[in-house]
Each structure stands twice: as C-alpha cells, then as structure tokens.
PDB file of C-alpha atoms in Angstrom:
ATOM      1  CA  UNK C   1       6.330  16.824 -44.786  1.00  0.00           C
ATOM      2  CA  UNK C   2       2.294  17.133 -43.854  1.00  0.00           C
ATOM      3  CA  UNK C   3       0.829  14.830 -41.317  1.00  0.00           C
ATOM      4  CA  UNK C   4      -0.343  12.110 -43.549  1.00  0.00           C
ATOM      5  CA  UNK C   5       3.153  12.259 -45.287  1.00  0.00           C
ATOM      6  CA  UNK C   6       4.344  11.123 -42.012  1.00  0.00           C
ATOM      7  CA  UNK C   7       1.935   7.838 -41.333  1.00  0.00           C
ATOM      8  CA  UNK C   8       2.958   6.727 -45.200  1.00  0.00           C
ATOM      9  CA  UNK C   9       6.538   6.912 -44.679  1.00  0.00           C
ATOM     10  CA  UNK C  10       8.270   3.462 -43.851  1.00  0.00           C
ATOM     11  CA  UNK C  11       9.775   2.968 -40.780  1.00  0.00           C
ATOM     12  CA  UNK C  12      12.044   0.383 -39.425  1.00  0.00           C
ATOM     13  CA  UNK C  13      10.457  -1.705 -37.141  1.00  0.00           C
ATOM     14  CA  UNK C  14      10.893  -0.901 -33.633  1.00  0.00           C
ATOM     15  CA  UNK C  15      13.391  -3.217 -32.122  1.00  0.00           C
ATOM     16  CA  UNK C  16      13.389  -4.293 -28.209  1.00  0.00           C
ATOM     17  CA  UNK C  17      16.099  -3.601 -26.458  1.00  0.00           C
ATOM     18  CA  UNK C  18      18.273  -6.087 -25.327  1.00  0.00           C
ATOM     19  CA  UNK C  19      17.600  -7.971 -21.884  1.00  0.00           C
ATOM     20  CA  UNK C  20      20.050  -7.908 -19.283  1.00  0.00           C
ATOM     21  CA  UNK C  21      20.251 -10.397 -16.557  1.00  0.00           C
ATOM     22  CA  UNK C  22      19.465  -7.670 -13.756  1.00  0.00           C
ATOM     23  CA  UNK C  23      16.318  -6.117 -15.943  1.00  0.00           C
ATOM     24  CA  UNK C  24      15.368 -10.017 -15.989  1.00  0.00           C
ATOM     25  CA  UNK C  25      15.299 -10.519 -12.132  1.00  0.00           C
ATOM     26  CA  UNK C  26      14.604  -6.918 -11.379  1.00  0.00           C
ATOM     27  CA  UNK C  27      11.471  -8.386  -9.450  1.00  0.00           C
ATOM     28  CA  UNK C  28      13.183 -11.116  -7.795  1.00  0.00           C
ATOM     29  CA  UNK C  29      16.092  -9.676  -6.042  1.00  0.00           C
ATOM     30  CA  UNK C  30      14.548  -8.964  -3.302  1.00  0.00           C
ATOM     31  CA  UNK C  31      16.733  -9.252  -0.534  1.00  0.00           C
ATOM     32  CA  UNK C  32      14.348  -9.305   2.585  1.00  0.00           C
ATOM     33  CA  UNK C  33      11.086  -8.620   3.059  1.00  0.00           C
ATOM     34  CA  UNK C  34       8.872  -8.315   6.529  1.00  0.00           C
ATOM     35  CA  UNK C  35       5.304  -7.662   7.423  1.00  0.00           C
ATOM     36  CA  UNK C  36       4.458  -5.477  10.478  1.00  0.00           C
ATOM     37  CA  UNK C  37       1.131  -4.045  11.880  1.00  0.00           C
ATOM     38  CA  UNK C  38       0.223  -1.026  14.376  1.00  0.00           C
ATOM     39  CA  UNK C  39      -0.351  -3.879  17.218  1.00  0.00           C
ATOM     40  CA  UNK C  40       3.543  -4.977  16.899  1.00  0.00           C
ATOM     41  CA  UNK C  41       4.633  -1.471  17.346  1.00  0.00           C
ATOM     42  CA  UNK C  42       2.763  -0.756  20.654  1.00  0.00           C
ATOM     43  CA  UNK C  43       1.498   2.597  18.554  1.00  0.00           C
ATOM     44  CA  UNK C  44      -1.764   3.853  20.764  1.00  0.00           C
ATOM     45  CA  UNK C  45      -4.939   4.242  19.014  1.00  0.00           C
ATOM     46  CA  UNK C  46      -5.146   7.689  18.424  1.00  0.00           C
ATOM     47  CA  UNK C  47      -2.147   7.758  16.280  1.00  0.00           C
ATOM     48  CA  UNK C  48      -3.324   4.991  14.200  1.00  0.00           C
ATOM     49  CA  UNK C  49      -6.237   6.832  13.504  1.00  0.00           C
ATOM     50  CA  UNK C  50      -4.230  10.448  12.887  1.00  0.00           C
ATOM     51  CA  UNK C  51      -2.048   8.201  10.593  1.00  0.00           C
ATOM     52  CA  UNK C  52      -4.935   6.278   8.570  1.00  0.00           C
ATOM     53  CA  UNK C  53      -6.950  10.099   8.481  1.00  0.00           C
ATOM     54  CA  UNK C  54      -3.754  11.728   6.758  1.00  0.00           C
ATOM     55  CA  UNK C  55      -3.147   8.705   4.379  1.00  0.00           C
ATOM     56  CA  UNK C  56      -6.748   8.307   3.002  1.00  0.00           C
ATOM     57  CA  UNK C  57      -7.137  12.442   2.570  1.00  0.00           C
ATOM     58  CA  UNK C  58      -3.733  12.390   0.411  1.00  0.00           C
ATOM     59  CA  UNK C  59      -4.811   9.470  -1.523  1.00  0.00           C
ATOM     60  CA  UNK C  60      -6.237  10.976  -4.893  1.00  0.00           C
ATOM     61  CA  UNK C  61      -7.650   7.724  -6.064  1.00  0.00           C
ATOM     62  CA  UNK C  62     -10.008   7.199  -2.692  1.00  0.00           C
ATOM     63  CA  UNK C  63     -13.116   5.582  -3.533  1.00  0.00           C
ATOM     64  CA  UNK C  64     -15.263   4.882  -0.485  1.00  0.00           C
ATOM     65  CA  UNK C  65     -16.784   1.690  -0.251  1.00  0.00           C
ATOM     66  CA  UNK C  66     -15.008   0.849  -3.850  1.00  0.00           C
ATOM     67  CA  UNK C  67     -17.770   3.423  -5.465  1.00  0.00           C
ATOM     68  CA  UNK C  68     -19.908   1.458  -4.684  1.00  0.00           C
ATOM     69  CA  UNK C  69     -24.004   2.470  -3.548  1.00  0.00           C
ATOM     70  CA  UNK C  70     -26.013   0.851  -0.998  1.00  0.00           C
ATOM     71  CA  UNK C  71     -28.006  -0.768  -3.904  1.00  0.00           C
ATOM     72  CA  UNK C  72     -24.903  -2.153  -5.284  1.00  0.00           C
ATOM     73  CA  UNK C  73     -24.097  -4.814  -2.368  1.00  0.00           C
ATOM     74  CA  UNK C  74     -25.212  -8.103  -2.867  1.00  0.00           C
ATOM     75  CA  UNK C  75     -26.163 -10.914  -0.807  1.00  0.00           C
ATOM     76  CA  UNK C  76     -23.088 -13.303  -0.533  1.00  0.00           C
ATOM     77  CA  UNK C  77     -20.201 -10.668  -1.413  1.00  0.00           C
ATOM     78  CA  UNK C  78     -17.547 -10.483   1.348  1.00  0.00           C
ATOM     79  CA  UNK C  79     -17.550  -7.332   3.440  1.00  0.00           C
ATOM     80  CA  UNK C  80     -16.643  -4.001   1.773  1.00  0.00           C
ATOM     81  CA  UNK C  81     -14.828  -1.354   3.824  1.00  0.00           C
ATOM     82  CA  UNK C  82     -15.286   2.257   3.254  1.00  0.00           C
ATOM     83  CA  UNK C  83     -11.263   2.758   2.540  1.00  0.00           C
ATOM     84  CA  UNK C  84     -10.226  -0.451   1.114  1.00  0.00           C
ATOM     85  CA  UNK C  85      -6.653  -0.259  -0.412  1.00  0.00           C
ATOM     86  CA  UNK C  86      -5.600   2.846   0.450  1.00  0.00           C
ATOM     87  CA  UNK C  87      -1.948   3.212   0.660  1.00  0.00           C
ATOM     88  CA  UNK C  88       0.945   5.681   1.051  1.00  0.00           C
ATOM     89  CA  UNK C  89       4.605   4.918   0.549  1.00  0.00           C
ATOM     90  CA  UNK C  90       5.657   8.270   2.319  1.00  0.00           C
ATOM     91  CA  UNK C  91       6.956   6.308   5.221  1.00  0.00           C
ATOM     92  CA  UNK C  92      10.530   6.729   6.601  1.00  0.00           C
ATOM     93  CA  UNK C  93      12.588   4.076   8.794  1.00  0.00           C
ATOM     94  CA  UNK C  94      14.831   6.361  10.904  1.00  0.00           C
ATOM     95  CA  UNK C  95      18.250   5.413  12.080  1.00  0.00           C
ATOM     96  CA  UNK C  96      17.196   3.902  15.403  1.00  0.00           C
ATOM     97  CA  UNK C  97      14.619   2.207  13.854  1.00  0.00           C
ATOM     98  CA  UNK C  98      11.683   4.338  14.508  1.00  0.00           C
ATOM     99  CA  UNK C  99       8.866   4.348  11.925  1.00  0.00           C
ATOM    100  CA  UNK C 100       7.632   7.990  10.562  1.00  0.00           C
ATOM    101  CA  UNK C 101       4.571   7.551   8.441  1.00  0.00           C
ATOM    102  CA  UNK C 102       3.478  10.683   6.425  1.00  0.00           C
ATOM    103  CA  UNK C 103       5.564  12.865   9.313  1.00  0.00           C
ATOM    104  CA  UNK C 104       3.657  11.047  11.701  1.00  0.00           C
ATOM    105  CA  UNK C 105       6.086   8.949  14.581  1.00  0.00           C
ATOM    106  CA  UNK C 106       3.797   5.616  14.866  1.00  0.00           C
ATOM    107  CA  UNK C 107       6.805   3.903  16.780  1.00  0.00           C
ATOM    108  CA  UNK C 108       9.813   1.927  17.169  1.00  0.00           C
ATOM    109  CA  UNK C 109      10.118  -1.659  15.362  1.00  0.00           C
ATOM    110  CA  UNK C 110       9.951  -4.469  17.678  1.00  0.00           C
ATOM    111  CA  UNK C 111      13.528  -5.411  18.990  1.00  0.00           C
ATOM    112  CA  UNK C 112      13.473  -8.847  17.069  1.00  0.00           C
ATOM    113  CA  UNK C 113      12.426  -7.073  14.118  1.00  0.00           C
ATOM    114  CA  UNK C 114      15.335  -4.712  14.243  1.00  0.00           C
ATOM    115  CA  UNK C 115      17.870  -7.871  14.773  1.00  0.00           C
ATOM    116  CA  UNK C 116      16.168  -9.352  11.158  1.00  0.00           C
ATOM    117  CA  UNK C 117      16.172  -5.896   9.194  1.00  0.00           C
ATOM    118  CA  UNK C 118      19.220  -4.686  10.488  1.00  0.00           C
ATOM    119  CA  UNK C 119      21.813  -6.952   8.190  1.00  0.00           C
ATOM    120  CA  UNK C 120      19.723  -5.075   5.068  1.00  0.00           C
ATOM    121  CA  UNK C 121      19.441  -1.757   6.567  1.00  0.00           C
ATOM    122  CA  UNK C 122      22.512   0.223   5.668  1.00  0.00           C
ATOM    123  CA  UNK C 123      23.477  -1.559   2.428  1.00  0.00           C
ATOM    124  CA  UNK C 124      20.113  -2.281   0.312  1.00  0.00           C
ATOM    125  CA  UNK C 125      17.790  -0.057  -0.832  1.00  0.00           C
ATOM    126  CA  UNK C 126      14.594  -0.151   1.338  1.00  0.00           C
ATOM    127  CA  UNK C 127      11.018   0.591  -0.284  1.00  0.00           C
ATOM    128  CA  UNK C 128       8.182   0.409   2.528  1.00  0.00           C
ATOM    129  CA  UNK C 129       4.569   1.121   2.114  1.00  0.00           C
ATOM    130  CA  UNK C 130       1.428   1.381   4.152  1.00  0.00           C
ATOM    131  CA  UNK C 131      -2.068  -0.044   3.862  1.00  0.00           C
ATOM    132  CA  UNK C 132      -5.080   1.343   6.003  1.00  0.00           C
ATOM    133  CA  UNK C 133      -7.087  -1.249   7.499  1.00  0.00           C
ATOM    134  CA  UNK C 134     -10.402  -1.864   9.119  1.00  0.00           C
ATOM    135  CA  UNK C 135     -13.000   1.090   9.636  1.00  0.00           C
ATOM    136  CA  UNK C 136     -16.478   1.276   8.789  1.00  0.00           C
ATOM    137  CA  UNK C 137     -17.661  -1.878   6.372  1.00  0.00           C
ATOM    138  CA  UNK C 138     -20.683  -2.724   5.017  1.00  0.00           C
ATOM    139  CA  UNK C 139     -22.463  -6.231   3.775  1.00  0.00           C
ATOM    140  CA  UNK C 140     -25.738  -7.644   2.714  1.00  0.00           C
ATOM    141  CA  UNK C 141     -26.880 -10.148   4.957  1.00  0.00           C
ATOM    142  CA  UNK C 142     -30.382 -12.303   4.992  1.00  0.00           C
ATOM    143  CA  UNK C 143     -31.339  -9.101   2.207  1.00  0.00           C
ATOM    144  CA  UNK C 144     -30.463  -6.215   4.957  1.00  0.00           C
ATOM    145  CA  UNK C 145     -27.164  -4.178   4.414  1.00  0.00           C
ATOM    146  CA  UNK C 146     -25.041  -4.268   7.700  1.00  0.00           C
ATOM    147  CA  UNK C 147     -23.200  -1.479   8.544  1.00  0.00           C
ATOM    148  CA  UNK C 148     -19.759  -2.511  10.617  1.00  0.00           C
ATOM    149  CA  UNK C 149     -17.345  -0.309  12.663  1.00  0.00           C
ATOM    150  CA  UNK C 150     -13.814  -1.631  13.731  1.00  0.00           C
ATOM    151  CA  UNK C 151     -10.681   0.410  14.582  1.00  0.00           C
ATOM    152  CA  UNK C 152      -8.243   1.259  12.118  1.00  0.00           C
ATOM    153  CA  UNK C 153      -5.316  -0.639  11.844  1.00  0.00           C
ATOM    154  CA  UNK C 154      -2.000  -0.217   9.804  1.00  0.00           C
ATOM    155  CA  UNK C 155      -0.068  -3.046   7.827  1.00  0.00           C
ATOM    156  CA  UNK C 156       3.670  -2.048   6.758  1.00  0.00           C
ATOM    157  CA  UNK C 157       5.137  -4.082   4.469  1.00  0.00           C
ATOM    158  CA  UNK C 158       8.999  -3.492   4.163  1.00  0.00           C
ATOM    159  CA  UNK C 159      11.099  -4.686   1.642  1.00  0.00           C
ATOM    160  CA  UNK C 160      14.956  -4.143   0.987  1.00  0.00           C
ATOM    161  CA  UNK C 161      16.502  -4.583  -2.335  1.00  0.00           C
TER     162      UNK C 161
END
C-alpha cells in the first residue's frame, strides 16, 4: 500500500468517546481555592526577589515587555511589565504549611488561611502556581516613553480538587 493509497482508502468516521459525568464537570470540581501574596507570608523582599529571578530564568516563554520594542508602545495603553505573566508550578506546600517555590522557602501560610486550607489539604489534590508581579514597566504618557520600577511580588494561587 502506497502513501496515496492510504489517503484514498475509506475509513469509518471517528466517533467521539462517550462523555462521562466526571469528564463534563472536571473544571467545576474545585473544592476550594485561595489566593495569597508574598506580603501575607511575611517574606522579606530579598527572598521574593530571589524567587522571582529564578522563576523568570526558568520560564522558557519569557518575552520581556511582551516582545514590544520602544516604538511599539502606544499612547493610552496600560503599563506593560517587563516580566508579565511569568509563572511557575514548581511549588510545594509542606505538611507544616510552609510554602516552597522553586526550591526556596517563601514562608509559612498565615494561620487564618491554614484554618481554611486544612480540611482540603489531606484528602484533595492541590494545584499551586505562582505569578511574578511588579518589576520594571513601561508606558507611553504624553508622547514620552516612561519607565517605572516597583519591587517584585508574588501572587500565589492554590486550588484543591
């Protein structure tokens, strides 16, 4: 059988697999979700900066300023951060509720958040990811390209399924 014979042969149409209740509700079976920031964790800025730098270095899709050159910034557009939407899932929540990101300890989850998380921690699968926020940014204002600098921060999202 040649290559063209393969395409000429009649095939039975592919039928979709039966949908089960669990596959239809996969996205909706989140039992609990919570958002934290590094400020809630009482982490010092040096630790946050170190974690942010590791996340940025490890992300293969990083495009500083979303790939924009200075001439691409337009009047009226929102501020564009150098490392916007840079994230990692290399996060672990230790049994004592200490958060470790990219192998670096950020700190312990606040007590009030532990109380909320505890019922889901042992019996549900956790998905945790961290976004880098802040840092250098640019925006065109009154015809001039203005650069801003703010400290890095970390947004932490946890969900339990």
